Amino acid sequence: MAMQVNGNYEHAGTDYAEKLKEKQAAEKAEKAKGAEAATEEKSSGRLSEPQDEYISSEKSGKKPTGLYRVGQDGNGNRKIFFDDPKAGQADGKDGRLGKGADGKGPRVSGDSQGEPEEKCVANTDKVDREIKKLKEEKQQLERQIQSASGDEKKIRELEKKLTQVENELSQKDNDTYRRQNASVSEL
């Protein structure tokens, strides 16, 4: 198969390349004009957009609108408290932590909602009785093991019960278990 190539190589592509160069030159000129305009605005002291800026309360001369602190509520859970200085000024108190009126201990104000303090009592008598019962059971099993000399099957059975009682006692005879199972009542 033979192929003949025409010797005329004029392409319209050269026109495209020239148009592209002209377009890029025009875009560069627009960018340069925009940069010059921005420089003029900055030098004249005028900004195109407002900008946020941090100003400390010391520099502004204004007092803060409120103070936040982390504390514990009546149940011991963490809570964020808001001490409103305006409310404190009306009462003659500042609502912050500091020395009490007697000058001895810290003064802690309640949260700003004005809720009265709750007074509660935790009673661990039930837990203490349960632990005492387990200790007595442990002593009784130890006595039974000592008295059952000779009967290996009974001794193994008593030792198994003793191990269970000791495990239960080790889980319950601590402050964490007492706190979790204490009965709480309000005064």
mmCIF file with all atom_site columns, C-alpha atoms in Angstrom:
data_model
loop_
_atom_site.group_PDB
_atom_site.id
_atom_site.type_symbol
_atom_site.label_atom_id
_atom_site.label_alt_id
_atom_site.label_comp_id
_atom_site.label_asym_id
_atom_site.label_entity_id
_atom_site.label_seq_id
_atom_site.pdbx_PDB_ins_code
_atom_site.Cartn_x
_atom_site.Cartn_y
_atom_site.Cartn_z
_atom_site.occupancy
_atom_site.B_iso_or_equiv
_atom_site.pdbx_formal_charge
_atom_site.auth_seq_id
_atom_site.auth_comp_id
_atom_site.auth_asym_id
_atom_site.auth_atom_id
_atom_site.pdbx_PDB_model_num
ATOM 1   C CA . MET A 1 1   ? 0.000   0.000   0.000   1.00 0.00 ? 1   MET A CA 1
ATOM 2   C CA . ALA A 1 2   ? 1.405   3.321   -0.944  1.00 0.00 ? 2   ALA A CA 1
ATOM 3   C CA . MET A 1 3   ? 0.694   6.586   0.705   1.00 0.00 ? 3   MET A CA 1
ATOM 4   C CA . GLN A 1 4   ? 1.263   9.968   -0.682  1.00 0.00 ? 4   GLN A CA 1
ATOM 5   C CA . VAL A 1 5   ? 1.954   12.920  1.550   1.00 0.00 ? 5   VAL A CA 1
ATOM 6   C CA . ASN A 1 6   ? 0.964   16.356  0.440   1.00 0.00 ? 6   ASN A CA 1
ATOM 7   C CA . GLY A 1 7   ? 3.777   18.844  0.760   1.00 0.00 ? 7   GLY A CA 1
ATOM 8   C CA . ASN A 1 8   ? 1.518   21.661  1.928   1.00 0.00 ? 8   ASN A CA 1
ATOM 9   C CA . TYR A 1 9   ? 2.043   21.993  5.679   1.00 0.00 ? 9   TYR A CA 1
ATOM 10  C CA . GLU A 1 10  ? 0.236   25.213  6.472   1.00 0.00 ? 10  GLU A CA 1
ATOM 11  C CA . HIS A 1 11  ? -1.696  24.747  9.628   1.00 0.00 ? 11  HIS A CA 1
ATOM 12  C CA . ALA A 1 12  ? -4.211  26.882  11.301  1.00 0.00 ? 12  ALA A CA 1
ATOM 13  C CA . GLY A 1 13  ? -2.446  25.895  14.590  1.00 0.00 ? 13  GLY A CA 1
ATOM 14  C CA . THR A 1 14  ? -0.088  28.816  14.455  1.00 0.00 ? 14  THR A CA 1
ATOM 15  C CA . ASP A 1 15  ? -3.045  31.180  14.717  1.00 0.00 ? 15  ASP A CA 1
ATOM 16  C CA . TYR A 1 16  ? -4.194  29.335  17.851  1.00 0.00 ? 16  TYR A CA 1
ATOM 17  C CA . ALA A 1 17  ? -0.791  29.603  19.506  1.00 0.00 ? 17  ALA A CA 1
ATOM 18  C CA . GLU A 1 18  ? -0.664  33.339  18.838  1.00 0.00 ? 18  GLU A CA 1
ATOM 19  C CA . LYS A 1 19  ? -4.168  33.851  20.232  1.00 0.00 ? 19  LYS A CA 1
ATOM 20  C CA . LEU A 1 20  ? -3.235  31.881  23.373  1.00 0.00 ? 20  LEU A CA 1
ATOM 21  C CA . LYS A 1 21  ? -0.136  34.039  23.954  1.00 0.00 ? 21  LYS A CA 1
ATOM 22  C CA . GLU A 1 22  ? -2.178  37.217  23.561  1.00 0.00 ? 22  GLU A CA 1
ATOM 23  C CA . LYS A 1 23  ? -4.798  35.948  26.020  1.00 0.00 ? 23  LYS A CA 1
ATOM 24  C CA . GLN A 1 24  ? -2.140  35.074  28.618  1.00 0.00 ? 24  GLN A CA 1
ATOM 25  C CA . ALA A 1 25  ? -0.538  38.496  28.232  1.00 0.00 ? 25  ALA A CA 1
ATOM 26  C CA . ALA A 1 26  ? -3.916  40.178  28.784  1.00 0.00 ? 26  ALA A CA 1
ATOM 27  C CA . GLU A 1 27  ? -4.513  38.101  31.976  1.00 0.00 ? 27  GLU A CA 1
ATOM 28  C CA . LYS A 1 28  ? -1.077  39.060  33.321  1.00 0.00 ? 28  LYS A CA 1
ATOM 29  C CA . ALA A 1 29  ? -1.832  42.722  32.685  1.00 0.00 ? 29  ALA A CA 1
ATOM 30  C CA . GLU A 1 30  ? -5.148  42.433  34.615  1.00 0.00 ? 30  GLU A CA 1
ATOM 31  C CA . LYS A 1 31  ? -3.407  40.763  37.558  1.00 0.00 ? 31  LYS A CA 1
ATOM 32  C CA . ALA A 1 32  ? -0.792  43.482  37.628  1.00 0.00 ? 32  ALA A CA 1
ATOM 33  C CA . LYS A 1 33  ? -3.501  46.167  37.664  1.00 0.00 ? 33  LYS A CA 1
ATOM 34  C CA . GLY A 1 34  ? -5.306  44.343  40.525  1.00 0.00 ? 34  GLY A CA 1
ATOM 35  C CA . ALA A 1 35  ? -2.082  44.131  42.546  1.00 0.00 ? 35  ALA A CA 1
ATOM 36  C CA . GLU A 1 36  ? -1.447  47.843  42.016  1.00 0.00 ? 36  GLU A CA 1
ATOM 37  C CA . ALA A 1 37  ? -4.990  48.677  43.189  1.00 0.00 ? 37  ALA A CA 1
ATOM 38  C CA . ALA A 1 38  ? -4.555  46.543  46.338  1.00 0.00 ? 38  ALA A CA 1
ATOM 39  C CA . THR A 1 39  ? -1.240  48.250  47.084  1.00 0.00 ? 39  THR A CA 1
ATOM 40  C CA . GLU A 1 40  ? -2.888  51.664  46.717  1.00 0.00 ? 40  GLU A CA 1
ATOM 41  C CA . GLU A 1 41  ? -5.731  50.670  49.088  1.00 0.00 ? 41  GLU A CA 1
ATOM 42  C CA . LYS A 1 42  ? -3.282  49.462  51.744  1.00 0.00 ? 42  LYS A CA 1
ATOM 43  C CA . SER A 1 43  ? -1.148  52.570  51.469  1.00 0.00 ? 43  SER A CA 1
ATOM 44  C CA . SER A 1 44  ? -4.210  54.814  51.742  1.00 0.00 ? 44  SER A CA 1
ATOM 45  C CA . GLY A 1 45  ? -5.186  52.968  54.988  1.00 0.00 ? 45  GLY A CA 1
ATOM 46  C CA . ARG A 1 46  ? -8.348  51.461  53.561  1.00 0.00 ? 46  ARG A CA 1
ATOM 47  C CA . LEU A 1 47  ? -8.836  47.689  53.682  1.00 0.00 ? 47  LEU A CA 1
ATOM 48  C CA . SER A 1 48  ? -11.116 45.831  51.337  1.00 0.00 ? 48  SER A CA 1
ATOM 49  C CA . GLU A 1 49  ? -12.454 43.469  54.070  1.00 0.00 ? 49  GLU A CA 1
ATOM 50  C CA . PRO A 1 50  ? -12.750 43.941  57.827  1.00 0.00 ? 50  PRO A CA 1
ATOM 51  C CA . GLN A 1 51  ? -10.468 41.642  59.825  1.00 0.00 ? 51  GLN A CA 1
ATOM 52  C CA . ASP A 1 52  ? -10.951 40.161  63.296  1.00 0.00 ? 52  ASP A CA 1
ATOM 53  C CA . GLU A 1 53  ? -8.360  41.022  65.857  1.00 0.00 ? 53  GLU A CA 1
ATOM 54  C CA . TYR A 1 54  ? -7.811  39.894  69.486  1.00 0.00 ? 54  TYR A CA 1
ATOM 55  C CA . ILE A 1 55  ? -7.779  42.683  72.012  1.00 0.00 ? 55  ILE A CA 1
ATOM 56  C CA . SER A 1 56  ? -7.047  41.639  75.595  1.00 0.00 ? 56  SER A CA 1
ATOM 57  C CA . SER A 1 57  ? -9.324  42.892  78.362  1.00 0.00 ? 57  SER A CA 1
ATOM 58  C CA . GLU A 1 58  ? -6.366  44.764  79.866  1.00 0.00 ? 58  GLU A CA 1
ATOM 59  C CA . LYS A 1 59  ? -5.799  46.799  76.692  1.00 0.00 ? 59  LYS A CA 1
ATOM 60  C CA . SER A 1 60  ? -9.485  47.432  75.990  1.00 0.00 ? 60  SER A CA 1
ATOM 61  C CA . GLY A 1 61  ? -10.116 48.771  79.484  1.00 0.00 ? 61  GLY A CA 1
ATOM 62  C CA . LYS A 1 62  ? -13.404 46.848  79.729  1.00 0.00 ? 62  LYS A CA 1
ATOM 63  C CA . LYS A 1 63  ? -14.064 44.258  82.416  1.00 0.00 ? 63  LYS A CA 1
ATOM 64  C CA . PRO A 1 64  ? -14.862 40.725  81.224  1.00 0.00 ? 64  PRO A CA 1
ATOM 65  C CA . THR A 1 65  ? -18.545 39.845  80.931  1.00 0.00 ? 65  THR A CA 1
ATOM 66  C CA . GLY A 1 66  ? -18.255 36.777  83.132  1.00 0.00 ? 66  GLY A CA 1
ATOM 67  C CA . LEU A 1 67  ? -15.948 34.176  84.551  1.00 0.00 ? 67  LEU A CA 1
ATOM 68  C CA . TYR A 1 68  ? -16.170 30.432  84.068  1.00 0.00 ? 68  TYR A CA 1
ATOM 69  C CA . ARG A 1 69  ? -14.720 27.819  86.370  1.00 0.00 ? 69  ARG A CA 1
ATOM 70  C CA . VAL A 1 70  ? -14.839 24.059  86.637  1.00 0.00 ? 70  VAL A CA 1
ATOM 71  C CA . GLY A 1 71  ? -16.138 22.669  89.895  1.00 0.00 ? 71  GLY A CA 1
ATOM 72  C CA . GLN A 1 72  ? -18.120 19.764  91.297  1.00 0.00 ? 72  GLN A CA 1
ATOM 73  C CA . ASP A 1 73  ? -21.848 19.635  91.823  1.00 0.00 ? 73  ASP A CA 1
ATOM 74  C CA . GLY A 1 74  ? -23.452 18.027  94.867  1.00 0.00 ? 74  GLY A CA 1
ATOM 75  C CA . ASN A 1 75  ? -23.030 14.540  93.407  1.00 0.00 ? 75  ASN A CA 1
ATOM 76  C CA . GLY A 1 76  ? -19.303 14.939  92.786  1.00 0.00 ? 76  GLY A CA 1
ATOM 77  C CA . ASN A 1 77  ? -19.697 15.286  89.004  1.00 0.00 ? 77  ASN A CA 1
ATOM 78  C CA . ARG A 1 78  ? -17.690 17.905  87.114  1.00 0.00 ? 78  ARG A CA 1
ATOM 79  C CA . LYS A 1 79  ? -19.677 20.989  86.190  1.00 0.00 ? 79  LYS A CA 1
ATOM 80  C CA . ILE A 1 80  ? -18.901 24.378  84.633  1.00 0.00 ? 80  ILE A CA 1
ATOM 81  C CA . PHE A 1 81  ? -19.978 27.308  86.790  1.00 0.00 ? 81  PHE A CA 1
ATOM 82  C CA . PHE A 1 82  ? -20.513 30.870  85.560  1.00 0.00 ? 82  PHE A CA 1
ATOM 83  C CA . ASP A 1 83  ? -19.768 33.613  88.060  1.00 0.00 ? 83  ASP A CA 1
ATOM 84  C CA . ASP A 1 84  ? -21.560 36.710  86.834  1.00 0.00 ? 84  ASP A CA 1
ATOM 85  C CA . PRO A 1 85  ? -19.724 39.803  88.106  1.00 0.00 ? 85  PRO A CA 1
ATOM 86  C CA . LYS A 1 86  ? -22.826 41.982  87.644  1.00 0.00 ? 86  LYS A CA 1
ATOM 87  C CA . ALA A 1 87  ? -24.934 39.742  89.885  1.00 0.00 ? 87  ALA A CA 1
ATOM 88  C CA . GLY A 1 88  ? -22.124 39.624  92.474  1.00 0.00 ? 88  GLY A CA 1
ATOM 89  C CA . GLN A 1 89  ? -21.861 43.432  92.606  1.00 0.00 ? 89  GLN A CA 1
ATOM 90  C CA . ALA A 1 90  ? -25.545 43.781  93.366  1.00 0.00 ? 90  ALA A CA 1
ATOM 91  C CA . ASP A 1 91  ? -25.277 41.327  96.290  1.00 0.00 ? 91  ASP A CA 1
ATOM 92  C CA . GLY A 1 92  ? -21.985 42.748  97.542  1.00 0.00 ? 92  GLY A CA 1
ATOM 93  C CA . LYS A 1 93  ? -20.217 39.471  96.745  1.00 0.00 ? 93  LYS A CA 1
ATOM 94  C CA . ASP A 1 94  ? -17.877 38.706  93.933  1.00 0.00 ? 94  ASP A CA 1
ATOM 95  C CA . GLY A 1 95  ? -18.919 35.051  93.561  1.00 0.00 ? 95  GLY A CA 1
ATOM 96  C CA . ARG A 1 96  ? -15.330 33.850  93.252  1.00 0.00 ? 96  ARG A CA 1
ATOM 97  C CA . LEU A 1 97  ? -13.351 31.437  95.355  1.00 0.00 ? 97  LEU A CA 1
ATOM 98  C CA . GLY A 1 98  ? -11.532 33.119  98.194  1.00 0.00 ? 98  GLY A CA 1
ATOM 99  C CA . LYS A 1 99  ? -11.378 33.395  101.972 1.00 0.00 ? 99  LYS A CA 1
ATOM 100 C CA . GLY A 1 100 ? -14.660 33.191  103.834 1.00 0.00 ? 100 GLY A CA 1
ATOM 101 C CA . ALA A 1 101 ? -15.982 35.862  106.152 1.00 0.00 ? 101 ALA A CA 1
ATOM 102 C CA . ASP A 1 102 ? -14.190 34.236  109.075 1.00 0.00 ? 102 ASP A CA 1
ATOM 103 C CA . GLY A 1 103 ? -10.908 34.290  107.105 1.00 0.00 ? 103 GLY A CA 1
ATOM 104 C CA . LYS A 1 104 ? -10.214 30.610  107.800 1.00 0.00 ? 104 LYS A CA 1
ATOM 105 C CA . GLY A 1 105 ? -11.414 28.467  104.910 1.00 0.00 ? 105 GLY A CA 1
ATOM 106 C CA . PRO A 1 106 ? -12.371 29.000  101.301 1.00 0.00 ? 106 PRO A CA 1
ATOM 107 C CA . ARG A 1 107 ? -15.712 30.513  100.433 1.00 0.00 ? 107 ARG A CA 1
ATOM 108 C CA . VAL A 1 108 ? -17.474 28.724  97.606  1.00 0.00 ? 108 VAL A CA 1
ATOM 109 C CA . SER A 1 109 ? -20.571 30.263  96.141  1.00 0.00 ? 109 SER A CA 1
ATOM 110 C CA . GLY A 1 110 ? -23.284 28.168  94.569  1.00 0.00 ? 110 GLY A CA 1
ATOM 111 C CA . ASP A 1 111 ? -23.882 28.286  90.851  1.00 0.00 ? 111 ASP A CA 1
ATOM 112 C CA . SER A 1 112 ? -25.499 31.408  89.423  1.00 0.00 ? 112 SER A CA 1
ATOM 113 C CA . GLN A 1 113 ? -28.967 29.846  89.167  1.00 0.00 ? 113 GLN A CA 1
ATOM 114 C CA . GLY A 1 114 ? -29.387 30.320  92.908  1.00 0.00 ? 114 GLY A CA 1
ATOM 115 C CA . GLU A 1 115 ? -30.116 26.679  93.698  1.00 0.00 ? 115 GLU A CA 1
ATOM 116 C CA . PRO A 1 116 ? -29.757 25.850  97.397  1.00 0.00 ? 116 PRO A CA 1
ATOM 117 C CA . GLU A 1 117 ? -27.011 23.473  98.457  1.00 0.00 ? 117 GLU A CA 1
ATOM 118 C CA . GLU A 1 118 ? -27.995 19.844  98.859  1.00 0.00 ? 118 GLU A CA 1
ATOM 119 C CA . LYS A 1 119 ? -26.755 18.031  101.935 1.00 0.00 ? 119 LYS A CA 1
ATOM 120 C CA . CYS A 1 120 ? -26.519 14.269  101.703 1.00 0.00 ? 120 CYS A CA 1
ATOM 121 C CA . VAL A 1 121 ? -25.326 11.462  103.944 1.00 0.00 ? 121 VAL A CA 1
ATOM 122 C CA . ALA A 1 122 ? -23.877 8.175   102.696 1.00 0.00 ? 122 ALA A CA 1
ATOM 123 C CA . ASN A 1 123 ? -24.623 5.146   104.855 1.00 0.00 ? 123 ASN A CA 1
ATOM 124 C CA . THR A 1 124 ? -22.422 2.043   104.456 1.00 0.00 ? 124 THR A CA 1
ATOM 125 C CA . ASP A 1 125 ? -23.967 -0.035  107.268 1.00 0.00 ? 125 ASP A CA 1
ATOM 126 C CA . LYS A 1 126 ? -25.551 -2.539  104.881 1.00 0.00 ? 126 LYS A CA 1
ATOM 127 C CA . VAL A 1 127 ? -22.233 -3.088  103.057 1.00 0.00 ? 127 VAL A CA 1
ATOM 128 C CA . ASP A 1 128 ? -20.362 -3.398  106.361 1.00 0.00 ? 128 ASP A CA 1
ATOM 129 C CA . ARG A 1 129 ? -22.823 -6.061  107.566 1.00 0.00 ? 129 ARG A CA 1
ATOM 130 C CA . GLU A 1 130 ? -22.375 -7.961  104.302 1.00 0.00 ? 130 GLU A CA 1
ATOM 131 C CA . ILE A 1 131 ? -18.569 -7.899  104.663 1.00 0.00 ? 131 ILE A CA 1
ATOM 132 C CA . LYS A 1 132 ? -18.798 -8.938  108.338 1.00 0.00 ? 132 LYS A CA 1
ATOM 133 C CA . LYS A 1 133 ? -21.002 -11.889 107.354 1.00 0.00 ? 133 LYS A CA 1
ATOM 134 C CA . LEU A 1 134 ? -18.466 -12.993 104.712 1.00 0.00 ? 134 LEU A CA 1
ATOM 135 C CA . LYS A 1 135 ? -15.608 -12.803 107.237 1.00 0.00 ? 135 LYS A CA 1
ATOM 136 C CA . GLU A 1 136 ? -17.579 -14.919 109.713 1.00 0.00 ? 136 GLU A CA 1
ATOM 137 C CA . GLU A 1 137 ? -18.347 -17.440 106.976 1.00 0.00 ? 137 GLU A CA 1
ATOM 138 C CA . LYS A 1 138 ? -14.649 -17.594 106.103 1.00 0.00 ? 138 LYS A CA 1
ATOM 139 C CA . GLN A 1 139 ? -13.701 -18.303 109.748 1.00 0.00 ? 139 GLN A CA 1
ATOM 140 C CA . GLN A 1 140 ? -16.388 -20.977 109.994 1.00 0.00 ? 140 GLN A CA 1
ATOM 141 C CA . LEU A 1 141 ? -15.141 -22.727 106.835 1.00 0.00 ? 141 LEU A CA 1
ATOM 142 C CA . GLU A 1 142 ? -11.547 -22.641 108.128 1.00 0.00 ? 142 GLU A CA 1
ATOM 143 C CA . ARG A 1 143 ? -12.703 -24.280 111.400 1.00 0.00 ? 143 ARG A CA 1
ATOM 144 C CA . GLN A 1 144 ? -14.635 -26.939 109.471 1.00 0.00 ? 144 GLN A CA 1
ATOM 145 C CA . ILE A 1 145 ? -11.559 -27.734 107.342 1.00 0.00 ? 145 ILE A CA 1
ATOM 146 C CA . GLN A 1 146 ? -9.435  -28.157 110.504 1.00 0.00 ? 146 GLN A CA 1
ATOM 147 C CA . SER A 1 147 ? -12.035 -30.397 112.156 1.00 0.00 ? 147 SER A CA 1
ATOM 148 C CA . ALA A 1 148 ? -12.591 -32.556 109.048 1.00 0.00 ? 148 ALA A CA 1
ATOM 149 C CA . SER A 1 149 ? -9.269  -34.333 109.222 1.00 0.00 ? 149 SER A CA 1
ATOM 150 C CA . GLY A 1 150 ? -9.260  -37.541 107.252 1.00 0.00 ? 150 GLY A CA 1
ATOM 151 C CA . ASP A 1 151 ? -12.170 -36.979 104.821 1.00 0.00 ? 151 ASP A CA 1
ATOM 152 C CA . GLU A 1 152 ? -10.340 -35.700 101.690 1.00 0.00 ? 152 GLU A CA 1
ATOM 153 C CA . LYS A 1 153 ? -13.508 -35.244 99.623  1.00 0.00 ? 153 LYS A CA 1
ATOM 154 C CA . LYS A 1 154 ? -15.142 -33.052 102.270 1.00 0.00 ? 154 LYS A CA 1
ATOM 155 C CA . ILE A 1 155 ? -11.909 -31.044 102.743 1.00 0.00 ? 155 ILE A CA 1
ATOM 156 C CA . ARG A 1 156 ? -11.669 -30.316 98.977  1.00 0.00 ? 156 ARG A CA 1
ATOM 157 C CA . GLU A 1 157 ? -15.314 -29.231 98.915  1.00 0.00 ? 157 GLU A CA 1
ATOM 158 C CA . LEU A 1 158 ? -14.817 -26.923 101.928 1.00 0.00 ? 158 LEU A CA 1
ATOM 159 C CA . GLU A 1 159 ? -11.613 -25.480 100.424 1.00 0.00 ? 159 GLU A CA 1
ATOM 160 C CA . LYS A 1 160 ? -13.481 -24.737 97.209  1.00 0.00 ? 160 LYS A CA 1
ATOM 161 C CA . LYS A 1 161 ? -16.181 -22.860 99.174  1.00 0.00 ? 161 LYS A CA 1
ATOM 162 C CA . LEU A 1 162 ? -13.463 -21.081 101.159 1.00 0.00 ? 162 LEU A CA 1
ATOM 163 C CA . THR A 1 163 ? -11.778 -19.907 97.925  1.00 0.00 ? 163 THR A CA 1
ATOM 164 C CA . GLN A 1 164 ? -15.101 -18.538 96.643  1.00 0.00 ? 164 GLN A CA 1
ATOM 165 C CA . VAL A 1 165 ? -15.735 -16.673 99.899  1.00 0.00 ? 165 VAL A CA 1
ATOM 166 C CA . GLU A 1 166 ? -12.196 -15.228 99.905  1.00 0.00 ? 166 GLU A CA 1
ATOM 167 C CA . ASN A 1 167 ? -12.601 -14.036 96.300  1.00 0.00 ? 167 ASN A CA 1
ATOM 168 C CA . GLU A 1 168 ? -15.934 -12.374 97.102  1.00 0.00 ? 168 GLU A CA 1
ATOM 169 C CA . LEU A 1 169 ? -14.453 -10.818 100.233 1.00 0.00 ? 169 LEU A CA 1
ATOM 170 C CA . SER A 1 170 ? -11.462 -9.378  98.331  1.00 0.00 ? 170 SER A CA 1
ATOM 171 C CA . GLN A 1 171 ? -13.845 -7.784  95.813  1.00 0.00 ? 171 GLN A CA 1
ATOM 172 C CA . LYS A 1 172 ? -16.139 -6.273  98.446  1.00 0.00 ? 172 LYS A CA 1
ATOM 173 C CA . ASP A 1 173 ? -13.792 -5.290  101.277 1.00 0.00 ? 173 ASP A CA 1
ATOM 174 C CA . ASN A 1 174 ? -12.556 -1.982  99.787  1.00 0.00 ? 174 ASN A CA 1
ATOM 175 C CA . ASP A 1 175 ? -13.539 1.679   99.709  1.00 0.00 ? 175 ASP A CA 1
ATOM 176 C CA . THR A 1 176 ? -14.657 1.638   96.075  1.00 0.00 ? 176 THR A CA 1
ATOM 177 C CA . TYR A 1 177 ? -17.241 -1.087  96.704  1.00 0.00 ? 177 TYR A CA 1
ATOM 178 C CA . ARG A 1 178 ? -18.424 0.730   99.847  1.00 0.00 ? 178 ARG A CA 1
ATOM 179 C CA . ARG A 1 179 ? -18.905 4.016   97.939  1.00 0.00 ? 179 ARG A CA 1
ATOM 180 C CA . GLN A 1 180 ? -20.709 2.344   95.047  1.00 0.00 ? 180 GLN A CA 1
ATOM 181 C CA . ASN A 1 181 ? -23.122 0.431   97.281  1.00 0.00 ? 181 ASN A CA 1
ATOM 182 C CA . ALA A 1 182 ? -23.677 3.007   100.016 1.00 0.00 ? 182 ALA A CA 1
ATOM 183 C CA . SER A 1 183 ? -27.215 4.230   100.524 1.00 0.00 ? 183 SER A CA 1
ATOM 184 C CA . VAL A 1 184 ? -27.410 8.016   100.058 1.00 0.00 ? 184 VAL A CA 1
ATOM 185 C CA . SER A 1 185 ? -30.082 10.064  101.777 1.00 0.00 ? 185 SER A CA 1
ATOM 186 C CA . GLU A 1 186 ? -30.743 13.794  101.800 1.00 0.00 ? 186 GLU A CA 1
ATOM 187 C CA . LEU A 1 187 ? -30.827 15.773  105.020 1.00 0.00 ? 187 LEU A CA 1
#
